[in-house]
Short mmCIF file of C-alpha atoms in Angstrom, two decimals:
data_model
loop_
_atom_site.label_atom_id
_atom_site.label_comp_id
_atom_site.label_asym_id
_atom_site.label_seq_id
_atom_site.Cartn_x
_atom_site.Cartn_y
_atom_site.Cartn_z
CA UNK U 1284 31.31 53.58 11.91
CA UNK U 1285 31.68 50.10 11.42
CA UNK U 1286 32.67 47.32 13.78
CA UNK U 1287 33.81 43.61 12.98
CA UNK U 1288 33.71 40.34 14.99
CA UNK U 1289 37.24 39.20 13.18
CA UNK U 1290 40.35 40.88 14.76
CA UNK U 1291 42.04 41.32 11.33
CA UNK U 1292 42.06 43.86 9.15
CA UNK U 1293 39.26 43.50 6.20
CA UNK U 1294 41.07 44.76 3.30
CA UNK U 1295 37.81 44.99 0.90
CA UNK U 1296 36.23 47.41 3.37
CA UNK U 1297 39.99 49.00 3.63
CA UNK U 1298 40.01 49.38 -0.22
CA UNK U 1299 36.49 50.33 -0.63
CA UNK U 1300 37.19 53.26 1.58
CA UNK U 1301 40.29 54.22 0.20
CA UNK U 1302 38.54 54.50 -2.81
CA UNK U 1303 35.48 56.11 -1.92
CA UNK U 1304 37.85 58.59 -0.25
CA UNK U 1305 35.72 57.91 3.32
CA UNK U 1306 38.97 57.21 5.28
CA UNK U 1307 38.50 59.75 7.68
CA UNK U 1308 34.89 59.46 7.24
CA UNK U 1309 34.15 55.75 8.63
CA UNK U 1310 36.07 53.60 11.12
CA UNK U 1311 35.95 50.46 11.19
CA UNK U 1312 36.63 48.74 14.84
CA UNK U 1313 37.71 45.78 14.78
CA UNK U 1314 37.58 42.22 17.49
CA UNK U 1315 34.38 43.53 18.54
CA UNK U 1316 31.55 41.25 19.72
CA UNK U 1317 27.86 42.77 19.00
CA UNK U 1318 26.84 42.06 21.85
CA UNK U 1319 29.61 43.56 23.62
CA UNK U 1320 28.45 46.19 26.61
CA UNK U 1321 31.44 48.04 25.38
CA UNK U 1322 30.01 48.93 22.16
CA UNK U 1323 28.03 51.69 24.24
CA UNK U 1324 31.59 53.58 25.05
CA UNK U 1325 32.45 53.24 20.93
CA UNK U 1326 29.02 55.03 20.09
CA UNK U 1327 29.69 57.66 23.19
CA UNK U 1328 33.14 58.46 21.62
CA UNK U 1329 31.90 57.98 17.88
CA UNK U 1330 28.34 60.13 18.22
CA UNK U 1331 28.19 61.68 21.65
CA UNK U 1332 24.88 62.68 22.21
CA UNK U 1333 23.92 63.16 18.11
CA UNK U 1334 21.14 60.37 17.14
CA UNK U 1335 21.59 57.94 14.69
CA UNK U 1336 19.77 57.78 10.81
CA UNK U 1337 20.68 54.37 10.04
CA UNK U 1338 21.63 50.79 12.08
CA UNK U 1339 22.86 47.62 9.94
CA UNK U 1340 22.94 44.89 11.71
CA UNK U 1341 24.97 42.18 9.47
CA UNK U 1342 26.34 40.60 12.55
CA UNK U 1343 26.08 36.94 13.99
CA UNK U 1344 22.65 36.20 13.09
CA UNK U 1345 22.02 34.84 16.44
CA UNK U 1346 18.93 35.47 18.79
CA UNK U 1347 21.11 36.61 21.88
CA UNK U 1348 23.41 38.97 20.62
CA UNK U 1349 21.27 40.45 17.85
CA UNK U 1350 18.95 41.28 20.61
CA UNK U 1351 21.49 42.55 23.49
CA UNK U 1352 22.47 44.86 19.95
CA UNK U 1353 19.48 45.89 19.01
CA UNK U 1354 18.36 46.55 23.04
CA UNK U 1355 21.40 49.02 22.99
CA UNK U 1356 21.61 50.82 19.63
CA UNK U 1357 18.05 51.56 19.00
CA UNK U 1358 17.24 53.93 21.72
CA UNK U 1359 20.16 56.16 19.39
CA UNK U 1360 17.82 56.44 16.47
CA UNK U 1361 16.29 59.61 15.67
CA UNK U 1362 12.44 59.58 15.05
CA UNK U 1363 11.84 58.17 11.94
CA UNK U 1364 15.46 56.63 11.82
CA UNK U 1365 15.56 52.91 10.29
CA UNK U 1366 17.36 49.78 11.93
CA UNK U 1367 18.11 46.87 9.58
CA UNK U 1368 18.66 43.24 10.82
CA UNK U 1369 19.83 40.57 8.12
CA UNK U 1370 19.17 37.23 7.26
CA UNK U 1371 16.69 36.90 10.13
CA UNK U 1372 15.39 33.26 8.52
CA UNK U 1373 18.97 32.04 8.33
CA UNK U 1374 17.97 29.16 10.82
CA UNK U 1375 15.11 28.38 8.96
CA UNK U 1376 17.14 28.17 6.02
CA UNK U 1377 19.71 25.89 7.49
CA UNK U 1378 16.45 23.37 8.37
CA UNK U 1379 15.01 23.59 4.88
CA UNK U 1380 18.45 22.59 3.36
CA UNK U 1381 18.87 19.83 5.48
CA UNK U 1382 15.09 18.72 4.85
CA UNK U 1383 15.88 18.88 1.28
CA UNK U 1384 19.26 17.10 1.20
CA UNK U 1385 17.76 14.22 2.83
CA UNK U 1386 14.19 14.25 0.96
CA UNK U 1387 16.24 14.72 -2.20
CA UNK U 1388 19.19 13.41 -2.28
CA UNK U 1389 19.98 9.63 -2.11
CA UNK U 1390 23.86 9.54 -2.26
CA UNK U 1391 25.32 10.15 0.91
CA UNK U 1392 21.95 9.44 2.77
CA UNK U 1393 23.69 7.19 5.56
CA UNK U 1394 25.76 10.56 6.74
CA UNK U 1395 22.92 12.79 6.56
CA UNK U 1396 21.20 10.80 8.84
CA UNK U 1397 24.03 9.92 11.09
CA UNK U 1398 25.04 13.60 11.65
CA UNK U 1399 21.19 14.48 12.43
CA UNK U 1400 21.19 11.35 15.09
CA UNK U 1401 24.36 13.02 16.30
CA UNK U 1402 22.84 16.02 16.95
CA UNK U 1403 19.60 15.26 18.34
CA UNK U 1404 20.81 12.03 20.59
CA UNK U 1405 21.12 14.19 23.66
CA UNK U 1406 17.95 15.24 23.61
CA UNK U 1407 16.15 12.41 22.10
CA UNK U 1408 17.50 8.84 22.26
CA UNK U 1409 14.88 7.00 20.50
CA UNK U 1410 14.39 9.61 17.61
CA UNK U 1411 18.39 9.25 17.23
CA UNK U 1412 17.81 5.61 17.22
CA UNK U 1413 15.16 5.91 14.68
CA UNK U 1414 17.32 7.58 12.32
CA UNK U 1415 19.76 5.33 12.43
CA UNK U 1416 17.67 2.65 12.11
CA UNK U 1417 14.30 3.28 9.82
CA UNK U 1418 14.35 6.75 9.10
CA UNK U 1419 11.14 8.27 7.70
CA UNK U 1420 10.00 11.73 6.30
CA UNK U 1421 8.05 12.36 9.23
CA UNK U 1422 11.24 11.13 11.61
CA UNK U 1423 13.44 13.49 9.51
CA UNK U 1424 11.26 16.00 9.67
CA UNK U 1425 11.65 15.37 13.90
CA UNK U 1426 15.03 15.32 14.04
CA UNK U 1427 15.59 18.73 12.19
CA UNK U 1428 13.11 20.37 13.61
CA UNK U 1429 14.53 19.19 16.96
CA UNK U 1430 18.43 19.43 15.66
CA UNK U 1431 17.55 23.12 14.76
CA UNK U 1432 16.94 24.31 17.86
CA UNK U 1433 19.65 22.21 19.85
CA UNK U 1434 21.87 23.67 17.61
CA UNK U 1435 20.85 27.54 17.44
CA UNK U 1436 17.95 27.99 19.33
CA UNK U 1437 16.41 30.09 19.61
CA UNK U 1438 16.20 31.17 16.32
CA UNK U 1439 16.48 34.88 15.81
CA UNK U 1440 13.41 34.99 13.78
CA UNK U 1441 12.02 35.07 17.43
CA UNK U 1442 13.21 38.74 17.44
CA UNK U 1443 11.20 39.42 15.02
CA UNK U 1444 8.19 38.10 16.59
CA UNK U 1445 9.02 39.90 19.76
CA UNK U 1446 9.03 43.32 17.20
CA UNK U 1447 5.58 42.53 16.30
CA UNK U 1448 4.49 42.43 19.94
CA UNK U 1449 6.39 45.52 20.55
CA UNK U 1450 4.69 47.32 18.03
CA UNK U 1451 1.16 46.66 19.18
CA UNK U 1452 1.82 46.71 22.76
CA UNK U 1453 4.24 49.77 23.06
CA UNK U 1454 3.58 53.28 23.13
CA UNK U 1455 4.56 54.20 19.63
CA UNK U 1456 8.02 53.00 20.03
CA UNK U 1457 8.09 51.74 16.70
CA UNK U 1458 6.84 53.41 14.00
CA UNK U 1459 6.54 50.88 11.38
CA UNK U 1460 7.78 47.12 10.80
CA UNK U 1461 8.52 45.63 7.43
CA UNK U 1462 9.51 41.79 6.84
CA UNK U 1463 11.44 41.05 3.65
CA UNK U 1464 13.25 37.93 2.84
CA UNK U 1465 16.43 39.21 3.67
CA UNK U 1466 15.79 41.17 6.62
CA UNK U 1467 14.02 43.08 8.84
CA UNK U 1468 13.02 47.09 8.62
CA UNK U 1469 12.38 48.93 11.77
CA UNK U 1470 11.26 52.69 11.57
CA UNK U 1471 11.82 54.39 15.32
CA UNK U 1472 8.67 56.17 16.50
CA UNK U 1473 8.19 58.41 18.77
CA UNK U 1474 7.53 56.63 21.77
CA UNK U 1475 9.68 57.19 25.11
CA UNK U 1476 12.53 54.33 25.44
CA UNK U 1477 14.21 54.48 29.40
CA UNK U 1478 15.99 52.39 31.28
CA UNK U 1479 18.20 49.40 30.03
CA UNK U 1480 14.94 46.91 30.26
CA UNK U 1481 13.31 48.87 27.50
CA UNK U 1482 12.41 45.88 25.02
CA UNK U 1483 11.78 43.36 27.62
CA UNK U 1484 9.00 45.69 29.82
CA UNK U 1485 7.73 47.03 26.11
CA UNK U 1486 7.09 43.36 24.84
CA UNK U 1487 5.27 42.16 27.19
CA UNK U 1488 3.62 39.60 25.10
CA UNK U 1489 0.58 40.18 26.11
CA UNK U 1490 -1.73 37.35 24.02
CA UNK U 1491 0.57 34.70 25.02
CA UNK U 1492 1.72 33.97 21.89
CA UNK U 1493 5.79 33.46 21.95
CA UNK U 1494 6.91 30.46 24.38
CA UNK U 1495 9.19 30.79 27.53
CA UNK U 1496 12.86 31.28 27.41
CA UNK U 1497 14.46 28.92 30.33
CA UNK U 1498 17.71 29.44 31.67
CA UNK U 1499 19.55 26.83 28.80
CA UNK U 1500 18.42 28.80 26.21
CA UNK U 1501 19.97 32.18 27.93
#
């Protein structure tokens, strides 16, 4: 089963299918949101009751609704059964680039800074004044930092921070946690998972180590 954010048709993942002859092996649902409570009603009609091996998550890359996913499809997995989320440093990423454009980069400086004062301005008046005015590395360095998470905070290498809590402070809920690069490996233990408040009442953060959520970031 696979399910797509864009209402259209893919055609590669048509084709691919067609010629793996896995048409009436895997379908694809299309217009669906990840975070969408009515993905439980596709897995009811897709799997019934039958546990799951394997989760991709390739989806939005966002904190919220890799997490309302993930909070969802994970009590499905098996014991021992692996759920994959991508490109959980993407944010990261984007603030590195934009570090390095504007560390590196001398032509177009002028718009690099005025789209960062842009974004930040809300926020932080005199830090978009400052990079309008006399930007410096430590002022850039401010203003994507501070851009970043006006823009996509919180970043969803957050989830992955709540995992590690999870994983020490659950009751064997997961099995095993692996960070690579690209993504993020978790092994389903054995551990009991009820009620829909499962990942929020297992990571309970216990060493105080993650910061507050308030209501703007929900």
């Amino acid at each position: 089963m696979a399910i797509e954010l864009n209402s259209g048709e893919q055609t590669d993942l048509t084709d691919y299918l067609s010629r793996s002859g896995l048409e009436e092996s895997v379908r694809a649902y299309y217009g669906i949101d990840q975070s969408d409570p009515g993905l439980a009603d596709i897995l009811d009609r897709e799997f019934g009751d039958s546990l799951l091996d394997l989760v991709l998550d390739d989806a939005s890359h966002l904190y919220w609704p890799t997490r309302a996913s993930f909070e969802l499809v994970f009590p499905r997995l098996r014991f021992g059964g692996v759920y994959v989320i991508e490109d959980w440093a993407s944010q990261h990423d984007l603030g590195t680039a934009m570090i390095d454009q504007v560390a590196n980069h001398l032509d177009g400086w002028e718009r690099v800074a005025e789209q960062l004062a842009i974004a930040v301005e809300p926020a932080d008046a005199d830090l978009a004044s400052a990079m309008r005015d006399a930007p410096s590395l430590e002022t850039v360095h401010r203003a994507v930092r501070l851009a970043s998470k006006v823009l996509v905070a919180p970043g969803l290498s957050r989830l992955g921070l709540e995992l590690v809590h999870l994983a020490a402070e659950s009751d064997d809920i997961v099995r095993s946690l692996e960070f690579t690069e690209g993504w993020i490996q978790i092994t389903r233990g054995e551990g009991e998972i009820s009620g829909p408040t499962w990942f929020a009442d297992g990571s309970l953060d216990l060493l105080g180590s993650l910061a507050s959520l308030s209501d703007d970031d929900a």
